[in-house]
PDB file of N, CA and C in Angstrom:
ATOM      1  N   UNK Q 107     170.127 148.170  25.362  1.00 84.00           N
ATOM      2  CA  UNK Q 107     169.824 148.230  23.936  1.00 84.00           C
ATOM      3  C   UNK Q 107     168.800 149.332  23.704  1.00 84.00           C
ATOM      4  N   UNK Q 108     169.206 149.865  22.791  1.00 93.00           N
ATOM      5  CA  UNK Q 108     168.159 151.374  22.389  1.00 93.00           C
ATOM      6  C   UNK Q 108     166.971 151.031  21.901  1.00 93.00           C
ATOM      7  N   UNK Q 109     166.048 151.621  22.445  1.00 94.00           N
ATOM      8  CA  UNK Q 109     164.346 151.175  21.811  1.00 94.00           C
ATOM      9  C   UNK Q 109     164.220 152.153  20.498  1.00 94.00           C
ATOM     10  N   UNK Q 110     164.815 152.809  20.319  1.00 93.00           N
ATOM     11  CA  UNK Q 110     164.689 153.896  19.154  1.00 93.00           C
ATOM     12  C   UNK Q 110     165.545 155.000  19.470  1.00 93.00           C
ATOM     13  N   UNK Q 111     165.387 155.547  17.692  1.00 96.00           N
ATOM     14  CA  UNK Q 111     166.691 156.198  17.439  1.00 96.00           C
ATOM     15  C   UNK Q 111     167.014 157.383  18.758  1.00 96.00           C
ATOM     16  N   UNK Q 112     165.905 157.885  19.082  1.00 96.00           N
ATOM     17  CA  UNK Q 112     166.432 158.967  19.905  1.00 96.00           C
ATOM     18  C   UNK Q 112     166.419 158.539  21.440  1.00 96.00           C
ATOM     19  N   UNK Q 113     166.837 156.910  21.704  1.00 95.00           N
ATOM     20  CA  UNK Q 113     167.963 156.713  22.704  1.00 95.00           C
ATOM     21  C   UNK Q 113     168.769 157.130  23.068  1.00 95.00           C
ATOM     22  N   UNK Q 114     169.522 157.417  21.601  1.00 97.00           N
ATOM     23  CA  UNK Q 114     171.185 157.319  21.462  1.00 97.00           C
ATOM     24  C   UNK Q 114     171.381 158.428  21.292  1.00 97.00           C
ATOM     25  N   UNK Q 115     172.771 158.483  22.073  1.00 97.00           N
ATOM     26  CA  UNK Q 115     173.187 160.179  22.094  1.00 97.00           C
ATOM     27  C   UNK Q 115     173.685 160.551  20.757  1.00 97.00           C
ATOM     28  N   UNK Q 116     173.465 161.715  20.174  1.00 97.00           N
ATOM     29  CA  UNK Q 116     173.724 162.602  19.208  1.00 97.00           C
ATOM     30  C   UNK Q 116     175.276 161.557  18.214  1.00 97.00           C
ATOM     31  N   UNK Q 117     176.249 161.566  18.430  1.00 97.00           N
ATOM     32  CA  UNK Q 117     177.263 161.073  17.848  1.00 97.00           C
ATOM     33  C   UNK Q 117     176.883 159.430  17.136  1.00 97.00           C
ATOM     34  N   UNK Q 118     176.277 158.492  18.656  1.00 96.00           N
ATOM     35  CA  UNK Q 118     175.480 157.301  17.857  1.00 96.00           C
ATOM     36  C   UNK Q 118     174.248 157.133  16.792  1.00 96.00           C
ATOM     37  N   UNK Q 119     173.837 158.220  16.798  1.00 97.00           N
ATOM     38  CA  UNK Q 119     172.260 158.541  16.078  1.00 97.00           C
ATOM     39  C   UNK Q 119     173.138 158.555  15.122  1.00 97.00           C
ATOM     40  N   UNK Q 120     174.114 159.813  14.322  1.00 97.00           N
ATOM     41  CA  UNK Q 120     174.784 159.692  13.838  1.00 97.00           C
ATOM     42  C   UNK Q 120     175.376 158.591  13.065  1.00 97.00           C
ATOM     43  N   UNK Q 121     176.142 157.764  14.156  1.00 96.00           N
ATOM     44  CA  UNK Q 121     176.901 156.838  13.524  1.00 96.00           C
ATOM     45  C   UNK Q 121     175.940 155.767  12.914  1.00 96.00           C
ATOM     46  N   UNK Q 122     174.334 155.370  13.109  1.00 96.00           N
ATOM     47  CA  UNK Q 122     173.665 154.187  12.890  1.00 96.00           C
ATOM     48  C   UNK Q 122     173.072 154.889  11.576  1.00 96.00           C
ATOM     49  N   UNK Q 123     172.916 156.285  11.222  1.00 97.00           N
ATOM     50  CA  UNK Q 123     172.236 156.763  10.043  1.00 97.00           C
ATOM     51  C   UNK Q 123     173.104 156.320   9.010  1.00 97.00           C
ATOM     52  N   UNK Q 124     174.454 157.110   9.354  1.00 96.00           N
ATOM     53  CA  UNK Q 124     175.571 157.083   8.567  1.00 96.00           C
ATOM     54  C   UNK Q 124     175.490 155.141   8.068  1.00 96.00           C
ATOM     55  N   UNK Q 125     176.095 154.189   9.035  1.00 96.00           N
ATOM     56  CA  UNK Q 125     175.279 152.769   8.797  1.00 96.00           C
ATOM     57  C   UNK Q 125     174.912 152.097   7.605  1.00 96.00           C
ATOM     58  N   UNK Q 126     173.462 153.011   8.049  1.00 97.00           N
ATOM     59  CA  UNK Q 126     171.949 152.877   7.423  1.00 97.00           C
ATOM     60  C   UNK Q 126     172.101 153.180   5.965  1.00 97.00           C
ATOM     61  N   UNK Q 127     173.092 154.156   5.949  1.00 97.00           N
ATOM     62  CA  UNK Q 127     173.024 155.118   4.217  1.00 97.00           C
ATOM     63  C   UNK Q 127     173.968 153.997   3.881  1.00 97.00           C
ATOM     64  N   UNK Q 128     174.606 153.500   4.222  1.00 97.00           N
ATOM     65  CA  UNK Q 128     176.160 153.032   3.667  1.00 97.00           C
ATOM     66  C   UNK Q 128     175.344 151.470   3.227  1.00 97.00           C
ATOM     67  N   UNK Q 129     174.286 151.218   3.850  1.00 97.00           N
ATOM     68  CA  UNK Q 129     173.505 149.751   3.396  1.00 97.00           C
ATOM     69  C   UNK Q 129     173.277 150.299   2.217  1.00 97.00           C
ATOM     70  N   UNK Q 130     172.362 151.592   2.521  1.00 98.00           N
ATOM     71  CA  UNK Q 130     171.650 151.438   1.320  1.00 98.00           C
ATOM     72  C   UNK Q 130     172.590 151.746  -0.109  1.00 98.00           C
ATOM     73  N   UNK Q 131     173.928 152.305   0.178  1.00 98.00           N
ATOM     74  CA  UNK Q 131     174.245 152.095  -1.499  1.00 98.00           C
ATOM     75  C   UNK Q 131     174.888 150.719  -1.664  1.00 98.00           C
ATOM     76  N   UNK Q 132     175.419 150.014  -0.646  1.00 98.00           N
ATOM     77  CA  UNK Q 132     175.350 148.280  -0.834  1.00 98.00           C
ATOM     78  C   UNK Q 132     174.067 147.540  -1.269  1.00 98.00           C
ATOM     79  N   UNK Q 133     173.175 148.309  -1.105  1.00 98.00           N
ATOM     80  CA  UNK Q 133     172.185 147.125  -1.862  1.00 98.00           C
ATOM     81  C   UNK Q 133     171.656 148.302  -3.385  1.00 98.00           C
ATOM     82  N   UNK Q 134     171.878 149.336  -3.593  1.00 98.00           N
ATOM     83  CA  UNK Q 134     172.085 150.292  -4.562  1.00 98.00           C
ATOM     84  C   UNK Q 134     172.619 149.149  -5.535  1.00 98.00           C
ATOM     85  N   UNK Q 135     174.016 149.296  -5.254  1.00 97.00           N
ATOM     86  CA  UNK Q 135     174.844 148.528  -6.233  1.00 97.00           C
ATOM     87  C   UNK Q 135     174.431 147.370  -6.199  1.00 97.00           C
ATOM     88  N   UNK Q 136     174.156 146.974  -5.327  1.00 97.00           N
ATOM     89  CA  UNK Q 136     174.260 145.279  -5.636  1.00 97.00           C
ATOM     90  C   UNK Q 136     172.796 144.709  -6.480  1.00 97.00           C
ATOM     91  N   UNK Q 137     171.885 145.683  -6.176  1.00 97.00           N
ATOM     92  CA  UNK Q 137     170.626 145.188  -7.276  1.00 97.00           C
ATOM     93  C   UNK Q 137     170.166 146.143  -8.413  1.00 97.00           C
ATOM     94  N   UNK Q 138     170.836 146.950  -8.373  1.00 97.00           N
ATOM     95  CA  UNK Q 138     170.269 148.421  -9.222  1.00 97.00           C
ATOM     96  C   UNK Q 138     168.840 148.905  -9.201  1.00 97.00           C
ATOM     97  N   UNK Q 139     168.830 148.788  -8.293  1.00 97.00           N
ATOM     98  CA  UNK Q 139     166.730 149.633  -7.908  1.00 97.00           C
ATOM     99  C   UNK Q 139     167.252 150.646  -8.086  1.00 97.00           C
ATOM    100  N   UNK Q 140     165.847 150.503  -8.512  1.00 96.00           N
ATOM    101  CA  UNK Q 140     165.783 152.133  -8.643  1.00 96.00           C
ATOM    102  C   UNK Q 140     166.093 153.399  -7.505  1.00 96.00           C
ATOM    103  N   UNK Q 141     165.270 153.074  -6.219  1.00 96.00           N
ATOM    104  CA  UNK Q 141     165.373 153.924  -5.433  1.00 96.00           C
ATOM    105  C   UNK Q 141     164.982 153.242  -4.039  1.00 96.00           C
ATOM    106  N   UNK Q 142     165.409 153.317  -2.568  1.00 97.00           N
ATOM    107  CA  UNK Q 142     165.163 152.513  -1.526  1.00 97.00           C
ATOM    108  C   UNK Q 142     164.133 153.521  -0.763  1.00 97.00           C
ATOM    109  N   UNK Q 143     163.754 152.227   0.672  1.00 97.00           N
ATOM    110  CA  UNK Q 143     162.625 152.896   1.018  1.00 97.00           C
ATOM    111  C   UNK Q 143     163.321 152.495   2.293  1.00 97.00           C
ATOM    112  N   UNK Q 144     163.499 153.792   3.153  1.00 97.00           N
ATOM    113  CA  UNK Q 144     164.333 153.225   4.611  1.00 97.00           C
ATOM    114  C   UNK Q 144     163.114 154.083   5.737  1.00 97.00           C
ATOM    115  N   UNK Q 145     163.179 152.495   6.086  1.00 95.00           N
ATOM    116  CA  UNK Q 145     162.078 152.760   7.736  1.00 95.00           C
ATOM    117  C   UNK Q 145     162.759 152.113   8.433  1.00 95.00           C
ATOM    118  N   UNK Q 146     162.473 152.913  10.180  1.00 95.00           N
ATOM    119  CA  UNK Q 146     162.847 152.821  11.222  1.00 95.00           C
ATOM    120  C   UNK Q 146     161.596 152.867  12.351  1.00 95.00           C
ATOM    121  N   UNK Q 147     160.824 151.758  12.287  1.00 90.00           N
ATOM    122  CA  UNK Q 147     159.616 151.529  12.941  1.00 90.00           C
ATOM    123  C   UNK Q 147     159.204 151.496  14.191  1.00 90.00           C
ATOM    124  N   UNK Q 148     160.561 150.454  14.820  1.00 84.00           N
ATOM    125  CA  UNK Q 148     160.946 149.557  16.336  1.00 84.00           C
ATOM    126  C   UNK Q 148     159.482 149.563  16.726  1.00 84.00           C
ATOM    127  N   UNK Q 149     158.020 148.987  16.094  1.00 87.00           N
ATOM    128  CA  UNK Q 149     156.813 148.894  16.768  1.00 87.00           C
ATOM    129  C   UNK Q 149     156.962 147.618  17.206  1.00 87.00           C
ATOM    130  N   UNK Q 150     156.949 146.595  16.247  1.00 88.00           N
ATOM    131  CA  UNK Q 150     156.631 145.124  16.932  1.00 88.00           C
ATOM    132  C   UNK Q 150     157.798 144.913  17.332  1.00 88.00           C
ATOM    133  N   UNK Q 151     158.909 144.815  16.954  1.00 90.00           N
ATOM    134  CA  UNK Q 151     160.390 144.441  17.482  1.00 90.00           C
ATOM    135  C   UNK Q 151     160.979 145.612  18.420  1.00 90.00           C
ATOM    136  N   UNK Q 152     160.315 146.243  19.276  1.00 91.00           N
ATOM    137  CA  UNK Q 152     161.500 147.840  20.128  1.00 91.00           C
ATOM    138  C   UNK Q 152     162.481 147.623  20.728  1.00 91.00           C
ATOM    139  N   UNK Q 153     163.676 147.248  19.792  1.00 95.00           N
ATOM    140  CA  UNK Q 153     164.622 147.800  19.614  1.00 95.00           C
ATOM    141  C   UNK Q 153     165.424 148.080  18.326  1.00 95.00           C
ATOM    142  N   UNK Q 154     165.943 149.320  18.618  1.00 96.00           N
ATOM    143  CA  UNK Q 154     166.486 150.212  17.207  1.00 96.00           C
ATOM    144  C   UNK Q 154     166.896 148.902  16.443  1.00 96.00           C
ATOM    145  N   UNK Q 155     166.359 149.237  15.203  1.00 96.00           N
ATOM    146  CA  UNK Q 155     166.956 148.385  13.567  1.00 96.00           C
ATOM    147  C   UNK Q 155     165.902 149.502  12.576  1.00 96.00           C
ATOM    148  N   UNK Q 156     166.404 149.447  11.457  1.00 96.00           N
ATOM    149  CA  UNK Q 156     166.282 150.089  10.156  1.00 96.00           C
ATOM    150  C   UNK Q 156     166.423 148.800   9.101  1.00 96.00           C
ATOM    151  N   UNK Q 157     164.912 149.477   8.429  1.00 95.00           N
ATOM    152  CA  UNK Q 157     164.766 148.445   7.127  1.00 95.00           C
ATOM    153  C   UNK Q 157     165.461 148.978   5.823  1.00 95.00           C
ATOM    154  N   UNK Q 158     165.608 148.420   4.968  1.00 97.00           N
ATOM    155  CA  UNK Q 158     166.041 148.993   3.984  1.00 97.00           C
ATOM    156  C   UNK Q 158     165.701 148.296   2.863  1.00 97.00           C
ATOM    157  N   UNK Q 159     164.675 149.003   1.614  1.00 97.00           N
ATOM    158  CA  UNK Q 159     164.133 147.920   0.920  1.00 97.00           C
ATOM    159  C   UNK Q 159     164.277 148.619  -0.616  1.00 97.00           C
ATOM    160  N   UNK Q 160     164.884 147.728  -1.205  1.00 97.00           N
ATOM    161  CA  UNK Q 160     164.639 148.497  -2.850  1.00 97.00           C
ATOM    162  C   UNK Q 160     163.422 148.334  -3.456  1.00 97.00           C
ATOM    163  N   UNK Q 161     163.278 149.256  -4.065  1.00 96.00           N
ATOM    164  CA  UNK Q 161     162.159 149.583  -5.145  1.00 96.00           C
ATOM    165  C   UNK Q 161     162.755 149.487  -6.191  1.00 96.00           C
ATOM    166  N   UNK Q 162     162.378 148.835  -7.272  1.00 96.00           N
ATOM    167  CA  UNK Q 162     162.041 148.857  -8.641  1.00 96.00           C
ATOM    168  C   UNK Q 162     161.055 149.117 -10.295  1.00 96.00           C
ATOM    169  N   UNK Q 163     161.748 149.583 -11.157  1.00 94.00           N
ATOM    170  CA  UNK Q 163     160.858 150.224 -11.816  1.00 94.00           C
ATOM    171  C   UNK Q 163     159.813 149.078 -12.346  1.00 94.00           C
ATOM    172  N   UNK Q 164     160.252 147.977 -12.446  1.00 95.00           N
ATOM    173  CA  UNK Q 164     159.110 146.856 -12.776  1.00 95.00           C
ATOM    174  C   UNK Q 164     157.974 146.503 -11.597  1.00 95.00           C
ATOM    175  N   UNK Q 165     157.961 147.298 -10.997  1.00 94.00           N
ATOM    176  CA  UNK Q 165     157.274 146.941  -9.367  1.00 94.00           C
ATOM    177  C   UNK Q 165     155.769 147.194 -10.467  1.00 94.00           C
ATOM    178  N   UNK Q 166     154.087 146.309  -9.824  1.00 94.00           N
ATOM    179  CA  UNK Q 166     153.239 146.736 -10.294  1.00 94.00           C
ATOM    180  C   UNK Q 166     152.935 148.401  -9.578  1.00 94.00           C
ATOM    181  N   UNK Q 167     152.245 149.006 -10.562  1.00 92.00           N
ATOM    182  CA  UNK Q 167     152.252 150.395 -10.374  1.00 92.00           C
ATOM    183  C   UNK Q 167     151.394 150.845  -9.229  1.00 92.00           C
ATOM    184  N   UNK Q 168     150.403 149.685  -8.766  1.00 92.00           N
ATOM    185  CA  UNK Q 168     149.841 150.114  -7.283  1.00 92.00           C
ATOM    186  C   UNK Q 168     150.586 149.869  -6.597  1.00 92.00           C
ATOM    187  N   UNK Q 169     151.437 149.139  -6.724  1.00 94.00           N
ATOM    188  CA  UNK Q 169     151.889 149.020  -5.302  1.00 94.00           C
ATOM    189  C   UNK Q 169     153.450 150.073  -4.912  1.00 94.00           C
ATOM    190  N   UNK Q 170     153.643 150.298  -6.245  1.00 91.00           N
ATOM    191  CA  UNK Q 170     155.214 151.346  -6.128  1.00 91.00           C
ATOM    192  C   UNK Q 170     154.671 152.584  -5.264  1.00 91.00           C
ATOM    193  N   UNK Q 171     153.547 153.003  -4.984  1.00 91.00           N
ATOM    194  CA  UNK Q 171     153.376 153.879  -4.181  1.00 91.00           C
ATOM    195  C   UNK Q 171     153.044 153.571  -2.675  1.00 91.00           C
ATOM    196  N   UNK Q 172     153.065 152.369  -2.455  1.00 94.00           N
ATOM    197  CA  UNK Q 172     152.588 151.942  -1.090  1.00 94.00           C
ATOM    198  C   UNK Q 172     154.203 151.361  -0.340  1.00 94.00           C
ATOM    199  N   UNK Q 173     153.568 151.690   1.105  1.00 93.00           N
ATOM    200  CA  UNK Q 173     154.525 151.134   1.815  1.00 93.00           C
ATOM    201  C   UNK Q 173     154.916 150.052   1.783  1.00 93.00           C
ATOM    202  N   UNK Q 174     156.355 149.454   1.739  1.00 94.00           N
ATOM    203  CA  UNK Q 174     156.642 148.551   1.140  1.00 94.00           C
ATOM    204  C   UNK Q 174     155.736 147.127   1.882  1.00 94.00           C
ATOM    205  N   UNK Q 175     155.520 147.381   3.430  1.00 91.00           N
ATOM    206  CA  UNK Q 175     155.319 146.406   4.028  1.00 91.00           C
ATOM    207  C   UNK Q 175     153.742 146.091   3.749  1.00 91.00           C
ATOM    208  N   UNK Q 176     152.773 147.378   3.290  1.00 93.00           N
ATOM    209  CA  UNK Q 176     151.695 146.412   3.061  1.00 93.00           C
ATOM    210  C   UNK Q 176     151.485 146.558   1.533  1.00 93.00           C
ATOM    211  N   UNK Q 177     152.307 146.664   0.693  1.00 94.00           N
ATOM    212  CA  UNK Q 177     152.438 146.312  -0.930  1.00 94.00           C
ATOM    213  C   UNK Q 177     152.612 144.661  -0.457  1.00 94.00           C
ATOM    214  N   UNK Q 178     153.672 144.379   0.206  1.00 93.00           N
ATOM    215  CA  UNK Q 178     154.201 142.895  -0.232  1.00 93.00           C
ATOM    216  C   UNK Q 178     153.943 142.559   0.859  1.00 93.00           C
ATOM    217  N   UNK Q 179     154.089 140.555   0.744  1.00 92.00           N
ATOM    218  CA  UNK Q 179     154.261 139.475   2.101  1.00 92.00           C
ATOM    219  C   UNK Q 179     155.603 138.987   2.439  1.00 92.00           C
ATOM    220  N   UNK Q 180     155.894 140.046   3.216  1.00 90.00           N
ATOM    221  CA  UNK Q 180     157.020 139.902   3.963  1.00 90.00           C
ATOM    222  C   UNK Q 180     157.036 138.517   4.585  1.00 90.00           C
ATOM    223  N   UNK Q 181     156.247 137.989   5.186  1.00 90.00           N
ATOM    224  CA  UNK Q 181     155.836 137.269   6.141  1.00 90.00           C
ATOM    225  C   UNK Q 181     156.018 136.174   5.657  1.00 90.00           C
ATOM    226  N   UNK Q 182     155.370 136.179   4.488  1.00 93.00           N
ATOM    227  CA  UNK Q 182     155.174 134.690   3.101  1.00 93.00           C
ATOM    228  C   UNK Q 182     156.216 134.691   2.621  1.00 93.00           C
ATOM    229  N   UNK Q 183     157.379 135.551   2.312  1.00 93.00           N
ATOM    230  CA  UNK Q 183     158.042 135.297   1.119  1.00 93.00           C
ATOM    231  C   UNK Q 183     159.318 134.293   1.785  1.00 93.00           C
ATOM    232  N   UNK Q 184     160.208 133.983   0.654  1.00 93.00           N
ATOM    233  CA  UNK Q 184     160.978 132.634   1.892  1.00 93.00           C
ATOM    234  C   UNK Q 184     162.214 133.358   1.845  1.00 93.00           C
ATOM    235  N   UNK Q 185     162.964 132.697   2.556  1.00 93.00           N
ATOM    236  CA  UNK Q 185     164.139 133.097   3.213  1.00 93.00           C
ATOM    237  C   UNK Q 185     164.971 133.227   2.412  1.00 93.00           C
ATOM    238  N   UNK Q 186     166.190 134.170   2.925  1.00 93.00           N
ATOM    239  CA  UNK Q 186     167.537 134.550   2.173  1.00 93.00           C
ATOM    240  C   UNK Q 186     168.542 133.308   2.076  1.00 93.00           C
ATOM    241  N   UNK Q 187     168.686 132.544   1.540  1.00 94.00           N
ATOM    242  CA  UNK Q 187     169.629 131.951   1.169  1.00 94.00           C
ATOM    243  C   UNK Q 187     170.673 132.199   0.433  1.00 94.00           C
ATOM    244  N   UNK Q 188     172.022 132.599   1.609  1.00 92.00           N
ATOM    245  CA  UNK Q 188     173.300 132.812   1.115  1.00 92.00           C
ATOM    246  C   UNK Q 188     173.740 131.778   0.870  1.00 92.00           C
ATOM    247  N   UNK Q 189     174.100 130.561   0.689  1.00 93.00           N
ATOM    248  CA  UNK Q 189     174.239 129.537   0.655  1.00 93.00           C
ATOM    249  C   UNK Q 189     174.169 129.050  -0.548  1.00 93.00           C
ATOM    250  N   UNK Q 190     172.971 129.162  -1.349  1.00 95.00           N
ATOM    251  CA  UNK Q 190     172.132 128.714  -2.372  1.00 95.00           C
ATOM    252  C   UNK Q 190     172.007 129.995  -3.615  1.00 95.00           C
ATOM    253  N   UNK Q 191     170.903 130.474  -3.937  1.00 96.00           N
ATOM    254  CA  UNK Q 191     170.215 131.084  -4.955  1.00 96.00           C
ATOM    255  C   UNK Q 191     170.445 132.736  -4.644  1.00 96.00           C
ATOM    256  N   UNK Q 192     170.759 133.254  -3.298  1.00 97.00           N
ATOM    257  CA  UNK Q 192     171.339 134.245  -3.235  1.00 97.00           C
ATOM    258  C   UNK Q 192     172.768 134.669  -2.792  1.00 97.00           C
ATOM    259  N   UNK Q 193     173.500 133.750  -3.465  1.00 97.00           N
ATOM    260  CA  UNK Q 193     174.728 133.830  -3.169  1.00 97.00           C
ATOM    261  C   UNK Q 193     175.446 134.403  -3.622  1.00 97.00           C
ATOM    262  N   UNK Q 194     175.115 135.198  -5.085  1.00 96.00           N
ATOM    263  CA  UNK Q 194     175.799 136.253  -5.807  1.00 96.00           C
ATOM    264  C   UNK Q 194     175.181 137.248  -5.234  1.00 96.00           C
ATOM    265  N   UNK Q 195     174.184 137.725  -4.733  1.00 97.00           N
ATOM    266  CA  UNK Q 195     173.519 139.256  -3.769  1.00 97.00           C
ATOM    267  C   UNK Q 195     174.385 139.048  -2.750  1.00 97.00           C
ATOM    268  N   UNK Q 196     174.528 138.190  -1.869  1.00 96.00           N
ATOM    269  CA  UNK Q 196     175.125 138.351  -0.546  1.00 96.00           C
ATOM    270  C   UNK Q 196     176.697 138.372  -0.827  1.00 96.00           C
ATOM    271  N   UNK Q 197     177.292 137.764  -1.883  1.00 96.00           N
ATOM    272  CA  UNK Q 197     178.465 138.495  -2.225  1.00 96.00           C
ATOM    273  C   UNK Q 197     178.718 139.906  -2.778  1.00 96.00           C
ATOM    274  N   UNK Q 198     177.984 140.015  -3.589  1.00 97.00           N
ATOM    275  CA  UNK Q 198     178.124 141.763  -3.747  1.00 97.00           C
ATOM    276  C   UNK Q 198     177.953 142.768  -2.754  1.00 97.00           C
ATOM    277  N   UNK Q 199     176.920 142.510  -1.718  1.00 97.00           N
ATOM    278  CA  UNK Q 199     176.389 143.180  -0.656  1.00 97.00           C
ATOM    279  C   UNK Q 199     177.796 143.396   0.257  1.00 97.00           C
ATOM    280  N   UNK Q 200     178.456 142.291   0.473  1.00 96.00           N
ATOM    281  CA  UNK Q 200     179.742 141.889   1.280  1.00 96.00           C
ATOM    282  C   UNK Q 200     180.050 142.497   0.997  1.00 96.00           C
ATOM    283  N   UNK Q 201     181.213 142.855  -0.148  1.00 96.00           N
ATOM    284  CA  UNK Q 201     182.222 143.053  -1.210  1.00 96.00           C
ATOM    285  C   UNK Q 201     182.029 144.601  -1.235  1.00 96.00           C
ATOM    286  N   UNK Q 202     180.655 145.017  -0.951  1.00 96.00           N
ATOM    287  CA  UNK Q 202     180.987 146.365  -1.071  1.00 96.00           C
ATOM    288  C   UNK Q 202     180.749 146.883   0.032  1.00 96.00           C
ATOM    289  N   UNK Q 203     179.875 146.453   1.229  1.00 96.00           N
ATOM    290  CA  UNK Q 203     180.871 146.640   2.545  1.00 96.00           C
ATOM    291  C   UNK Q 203     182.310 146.662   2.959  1.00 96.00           C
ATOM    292  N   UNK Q 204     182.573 145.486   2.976  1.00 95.00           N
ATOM    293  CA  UNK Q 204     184.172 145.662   2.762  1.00 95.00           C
ATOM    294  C   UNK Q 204     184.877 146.544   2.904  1.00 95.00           C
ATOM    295  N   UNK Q 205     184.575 147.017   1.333  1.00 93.00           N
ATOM    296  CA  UNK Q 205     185.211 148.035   0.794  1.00 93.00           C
ATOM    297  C   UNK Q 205     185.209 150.061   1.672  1.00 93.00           C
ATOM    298  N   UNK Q 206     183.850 149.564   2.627  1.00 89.00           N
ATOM    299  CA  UNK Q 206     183.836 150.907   3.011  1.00 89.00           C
ATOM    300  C   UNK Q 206     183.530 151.054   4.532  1.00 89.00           C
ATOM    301  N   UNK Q 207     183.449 149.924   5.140  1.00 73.00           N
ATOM    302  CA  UNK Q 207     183.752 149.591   6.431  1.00 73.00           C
ATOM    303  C   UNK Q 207     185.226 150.556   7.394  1.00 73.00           C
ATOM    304  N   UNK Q 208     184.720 151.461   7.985  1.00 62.00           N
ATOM    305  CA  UNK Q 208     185.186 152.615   8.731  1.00 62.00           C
ATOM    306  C   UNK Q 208     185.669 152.421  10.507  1.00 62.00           C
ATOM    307  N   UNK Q 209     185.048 151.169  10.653  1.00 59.00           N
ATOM    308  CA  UNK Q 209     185.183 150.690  12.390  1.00 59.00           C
ATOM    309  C   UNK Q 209     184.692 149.345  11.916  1.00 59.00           C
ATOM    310  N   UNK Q 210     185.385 149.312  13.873  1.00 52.00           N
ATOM    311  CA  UNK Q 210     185.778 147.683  13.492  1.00 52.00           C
ATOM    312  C   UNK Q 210     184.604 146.777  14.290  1.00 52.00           C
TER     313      UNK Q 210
END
């Protein structure tokens, strides 16, 4: 498993950016932020993953300039429930994967 991006040979770097972009207009569409904030950290967790976090224009205005992770409590906030209360996000998110899913 790759500790970071420049593990991976040239074609996989590639293919996990490519990925990475293709999240971010799945969660584009699926919440209409304004604009995302994509980090690739692997400090506490080393191995390769990419965050991908929307920003919004209602965000308070100190914190729209800060990194997302010490603007907010990641840590505190509660879990994704597909199941429940996020079950229309995790269907849209799907739905437009789906749709552009290139390998299998």
């Amino acid at each position: 498993t790759p500790a970071n991006l420049n593990d991976l040979p040239p074609a996989a770097r590639a293919a996990f950016l490519a990925d990475v972009a293709t999240l971010g207009d799945a969660v584009i569409a699926a919440t209409g932020c304004e604009r995302l904030n994509y980090l690739i950290l692997c400090n506490q967790v080393p191995v390769l993953h990419a965050h991908v976090v929307p920003r919004f224009a209602h965000e308070d205005a100190g914190k729209r300039l800060m990194d997302p992770f010490a603007a907010y409590d990641f840590a505190g906030a509660r879990r994704a429930d597909s199941a429940g209360v996020d079950t229309a996000l995790f269907r849209a998110l799907q739905g437009f994967l789906e749709t552009r899913t290139t390998r299998g």
